[in-house]
PDB file of C-alpha atoms in Angstrom:
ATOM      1  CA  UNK A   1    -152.919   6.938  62.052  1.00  0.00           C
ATOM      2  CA  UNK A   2    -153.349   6.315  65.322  1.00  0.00           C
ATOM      3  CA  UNK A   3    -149.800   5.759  66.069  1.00  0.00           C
ATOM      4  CA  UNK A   4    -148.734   8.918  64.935  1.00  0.00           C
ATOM      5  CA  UNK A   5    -149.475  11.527  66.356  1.00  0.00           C
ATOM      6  CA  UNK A   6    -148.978  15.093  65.607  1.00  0.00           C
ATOM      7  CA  UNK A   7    -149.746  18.617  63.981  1.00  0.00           C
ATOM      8  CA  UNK A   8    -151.684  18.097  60.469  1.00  0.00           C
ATOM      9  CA  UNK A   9    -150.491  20.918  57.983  1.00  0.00           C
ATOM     10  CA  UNK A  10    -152.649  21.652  55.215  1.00  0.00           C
ATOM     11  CA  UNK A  11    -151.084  24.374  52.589  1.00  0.00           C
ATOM     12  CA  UNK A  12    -152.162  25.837  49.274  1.00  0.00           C
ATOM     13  CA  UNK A  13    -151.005  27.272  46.040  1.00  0.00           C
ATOM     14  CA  UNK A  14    -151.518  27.943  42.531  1.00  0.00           C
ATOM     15  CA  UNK A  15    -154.654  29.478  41.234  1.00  0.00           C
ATOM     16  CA  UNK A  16    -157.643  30.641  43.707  1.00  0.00           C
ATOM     17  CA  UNK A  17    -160.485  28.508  43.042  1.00  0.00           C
ATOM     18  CA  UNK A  18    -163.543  27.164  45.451  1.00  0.00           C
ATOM     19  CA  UNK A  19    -162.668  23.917  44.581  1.00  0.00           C
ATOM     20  CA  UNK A  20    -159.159  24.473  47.117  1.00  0.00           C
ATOM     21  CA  UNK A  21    -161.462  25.750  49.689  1.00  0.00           C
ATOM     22  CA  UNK A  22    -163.536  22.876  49.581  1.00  0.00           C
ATOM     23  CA  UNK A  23    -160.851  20.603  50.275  1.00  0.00           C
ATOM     24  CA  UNK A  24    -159.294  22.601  52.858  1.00  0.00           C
ATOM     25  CA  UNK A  25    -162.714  22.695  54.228  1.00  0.00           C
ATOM     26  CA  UNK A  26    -162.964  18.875  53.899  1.00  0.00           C
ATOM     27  CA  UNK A  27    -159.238  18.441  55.552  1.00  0.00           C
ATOM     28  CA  UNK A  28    -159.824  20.505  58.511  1.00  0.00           C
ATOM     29  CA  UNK A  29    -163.402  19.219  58.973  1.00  0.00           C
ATOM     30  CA  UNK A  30    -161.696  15.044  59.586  1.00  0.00           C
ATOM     31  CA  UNK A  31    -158.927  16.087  61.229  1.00  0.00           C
ATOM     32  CA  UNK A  32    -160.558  17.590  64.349  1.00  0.00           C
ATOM     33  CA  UNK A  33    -162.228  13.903  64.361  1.00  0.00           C
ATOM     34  CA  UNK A  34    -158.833  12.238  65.115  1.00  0.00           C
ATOM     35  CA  UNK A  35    -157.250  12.154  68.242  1.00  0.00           C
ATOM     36  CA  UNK A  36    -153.775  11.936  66.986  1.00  0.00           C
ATOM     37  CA  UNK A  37    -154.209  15.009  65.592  1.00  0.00           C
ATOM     38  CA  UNK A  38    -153.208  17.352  68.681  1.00  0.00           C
ATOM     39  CA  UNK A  39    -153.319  20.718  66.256  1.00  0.00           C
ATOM     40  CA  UNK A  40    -154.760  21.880  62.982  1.00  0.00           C
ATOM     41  CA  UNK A  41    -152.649  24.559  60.680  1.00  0.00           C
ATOM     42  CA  UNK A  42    -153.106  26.129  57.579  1.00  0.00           C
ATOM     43  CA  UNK A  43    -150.060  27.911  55.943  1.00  0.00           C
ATOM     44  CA  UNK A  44    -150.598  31.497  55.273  1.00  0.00           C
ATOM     45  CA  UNK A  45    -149.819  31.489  51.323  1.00  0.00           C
ATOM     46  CA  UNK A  46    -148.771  27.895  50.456  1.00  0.00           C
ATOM     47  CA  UNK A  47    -145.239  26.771  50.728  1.00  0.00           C
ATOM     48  CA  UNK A  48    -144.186  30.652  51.323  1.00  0.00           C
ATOM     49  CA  UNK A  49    -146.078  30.351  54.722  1.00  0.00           C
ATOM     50  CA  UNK A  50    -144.054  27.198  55.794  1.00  0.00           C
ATOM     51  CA  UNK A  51    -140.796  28.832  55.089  1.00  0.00           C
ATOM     52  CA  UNK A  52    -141.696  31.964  56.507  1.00  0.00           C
ATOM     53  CA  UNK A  53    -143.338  30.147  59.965  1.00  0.00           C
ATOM     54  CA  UNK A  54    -146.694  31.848  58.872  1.00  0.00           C
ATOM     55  CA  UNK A  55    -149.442  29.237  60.184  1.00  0.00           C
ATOM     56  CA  UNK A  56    -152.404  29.470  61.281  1.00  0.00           C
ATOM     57  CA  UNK A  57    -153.878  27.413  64.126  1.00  0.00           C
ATOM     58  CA  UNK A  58    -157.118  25.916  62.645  1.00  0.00           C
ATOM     59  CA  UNK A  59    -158.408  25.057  66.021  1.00  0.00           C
ATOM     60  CA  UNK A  60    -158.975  28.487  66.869  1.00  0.00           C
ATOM     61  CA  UNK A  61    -161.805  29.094  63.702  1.00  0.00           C
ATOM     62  CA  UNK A  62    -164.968  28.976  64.414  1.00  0.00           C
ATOM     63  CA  UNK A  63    -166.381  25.469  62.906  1.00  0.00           C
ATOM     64  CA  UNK A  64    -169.354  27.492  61.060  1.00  0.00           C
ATOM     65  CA  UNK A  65    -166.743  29.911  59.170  1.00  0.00           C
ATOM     66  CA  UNK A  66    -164.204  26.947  58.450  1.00  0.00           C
ATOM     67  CA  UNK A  67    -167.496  25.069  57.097  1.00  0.00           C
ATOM     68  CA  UNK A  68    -168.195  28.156  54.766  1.00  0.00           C
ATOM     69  CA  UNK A  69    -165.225  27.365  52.625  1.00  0.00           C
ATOM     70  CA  UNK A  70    -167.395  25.091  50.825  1.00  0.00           C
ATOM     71  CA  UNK A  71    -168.824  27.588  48.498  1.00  0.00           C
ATOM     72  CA  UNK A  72    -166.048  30.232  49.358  1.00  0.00           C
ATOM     73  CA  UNK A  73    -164.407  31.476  46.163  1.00  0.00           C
ATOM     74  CA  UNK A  74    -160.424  31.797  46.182  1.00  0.00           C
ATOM     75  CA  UNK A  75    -158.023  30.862  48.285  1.00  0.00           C
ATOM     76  CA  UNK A  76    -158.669  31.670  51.916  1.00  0.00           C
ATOM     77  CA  UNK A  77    -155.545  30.703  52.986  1.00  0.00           C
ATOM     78  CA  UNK A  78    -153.473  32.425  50.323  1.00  0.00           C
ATOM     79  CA  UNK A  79    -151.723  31.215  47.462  1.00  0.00           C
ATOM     80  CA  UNK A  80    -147.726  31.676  46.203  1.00  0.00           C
ATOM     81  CA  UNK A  81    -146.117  30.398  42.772  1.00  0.00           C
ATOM     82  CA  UNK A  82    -143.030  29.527  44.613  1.00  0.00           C
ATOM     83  CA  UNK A  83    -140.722  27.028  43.176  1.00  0.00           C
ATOM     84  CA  UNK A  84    -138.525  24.963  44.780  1.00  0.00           C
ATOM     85  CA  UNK A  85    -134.814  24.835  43.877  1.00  0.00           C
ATOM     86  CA  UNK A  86    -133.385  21.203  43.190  1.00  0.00           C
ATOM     87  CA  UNK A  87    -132.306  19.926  46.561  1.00  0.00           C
ATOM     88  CA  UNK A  88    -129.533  19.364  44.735  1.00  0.00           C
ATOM     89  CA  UNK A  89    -128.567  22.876  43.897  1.00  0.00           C
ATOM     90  CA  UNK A  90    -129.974  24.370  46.881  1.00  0.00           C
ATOM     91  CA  UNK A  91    -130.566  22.365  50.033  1.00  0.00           C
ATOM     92  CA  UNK A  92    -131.388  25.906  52.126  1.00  0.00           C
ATOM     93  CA  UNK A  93    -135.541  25.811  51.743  1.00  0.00           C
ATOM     94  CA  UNK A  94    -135.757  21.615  52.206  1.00  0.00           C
ATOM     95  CA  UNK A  95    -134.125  22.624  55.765  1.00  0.00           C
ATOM     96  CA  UNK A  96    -136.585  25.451  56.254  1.00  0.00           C
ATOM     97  CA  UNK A  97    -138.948  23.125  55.878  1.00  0.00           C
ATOM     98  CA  UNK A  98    -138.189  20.074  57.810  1.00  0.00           C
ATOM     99  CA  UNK A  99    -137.275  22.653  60.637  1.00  0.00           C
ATOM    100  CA  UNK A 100    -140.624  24.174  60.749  1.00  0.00           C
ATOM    101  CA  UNK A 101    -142.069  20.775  60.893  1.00  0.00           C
ATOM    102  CA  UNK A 102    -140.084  19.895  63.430  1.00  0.00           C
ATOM    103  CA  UNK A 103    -141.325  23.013  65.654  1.00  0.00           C
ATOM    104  CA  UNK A 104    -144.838  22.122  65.348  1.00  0.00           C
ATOM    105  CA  UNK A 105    -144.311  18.212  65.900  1.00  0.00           C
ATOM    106  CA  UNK A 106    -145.926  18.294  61.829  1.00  0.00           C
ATOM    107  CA  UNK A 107    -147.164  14.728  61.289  1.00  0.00           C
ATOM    108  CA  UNK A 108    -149.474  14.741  58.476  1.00  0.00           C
ATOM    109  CA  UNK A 109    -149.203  17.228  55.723  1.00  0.00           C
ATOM    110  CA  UNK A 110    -151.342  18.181  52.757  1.00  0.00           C
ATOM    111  CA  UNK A 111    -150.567  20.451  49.810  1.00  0.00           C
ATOM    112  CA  UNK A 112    -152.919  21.305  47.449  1.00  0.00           C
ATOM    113  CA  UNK A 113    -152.893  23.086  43.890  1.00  0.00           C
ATOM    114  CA  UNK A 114    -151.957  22.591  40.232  1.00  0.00           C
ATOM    115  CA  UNK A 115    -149.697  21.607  38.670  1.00  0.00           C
ATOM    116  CA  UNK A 116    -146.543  23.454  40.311  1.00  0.00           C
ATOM    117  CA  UNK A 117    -147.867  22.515  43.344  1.00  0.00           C
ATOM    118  CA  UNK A 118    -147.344  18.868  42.342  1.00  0.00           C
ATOM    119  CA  UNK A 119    -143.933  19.702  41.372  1.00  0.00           C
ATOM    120  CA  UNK A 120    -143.226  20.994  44.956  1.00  0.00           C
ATOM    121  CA  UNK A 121    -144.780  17.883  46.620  1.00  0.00           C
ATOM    122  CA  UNK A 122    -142.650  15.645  44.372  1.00  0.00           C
ATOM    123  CA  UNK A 123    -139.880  17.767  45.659  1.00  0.00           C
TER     124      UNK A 123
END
């Protein structure tokens, strides 16, 4: 990591549960440790947030509230059930995405959910 450095992106989707918050809570906790992280965002309703530019800027939370996800139910962040199209039918979202990234110098990105979400990762 420390050659890389960059926005971290965490988004989430699929069905509210504290376990999502935990690990959000968990991602945003380590990244302010790293230098090579210059900013922390969370996407406003998973994959829907990215495409729409909808991020938040972690850095701006207080510590205490972003540690309360632990035991927060749902999904502070928001959640979506958005699928991707094959790239190969539909290039127009995988373009979305890469130029969003490319606006906020994204580096490191984390998606986390069920199942669908896994499909949009392998995506």
């Amino acid at each position: 990591m420390k050659n890389l450095k960059g926005a971290l992106l965490f988004a989430q989707s699929g069905g509210p549960t504290s376990v999502i918050n935990a690990s959000a809570c968990g991602v945003f906790e380590e990244a302010f440790k790293h230098g090579e992280i210059t900013q922390v965002l969370g996407a406003a309703h998973g994959v829907v947030g990215i495409l729409n530019d909808e991020l938040y800027d972690m850095g701006k939370e207080d510590p205490a509230e972003i540690h309360r996800l632990l035991g927060t139910p749902s999904s502070a962040l928001g959640s979506c059930r958005y699928k991707l199209k094959d790239y190969r039918d539909d290039e127009t979202d995988y373009l979305r995405i890469l130029e969003v990234f490319k606006k906020h110098n994204v580096k490191y990105f984390f998606y986390n959910g069920g199942n669908d979400s896994m499909d949009t990762c392998n995506k």
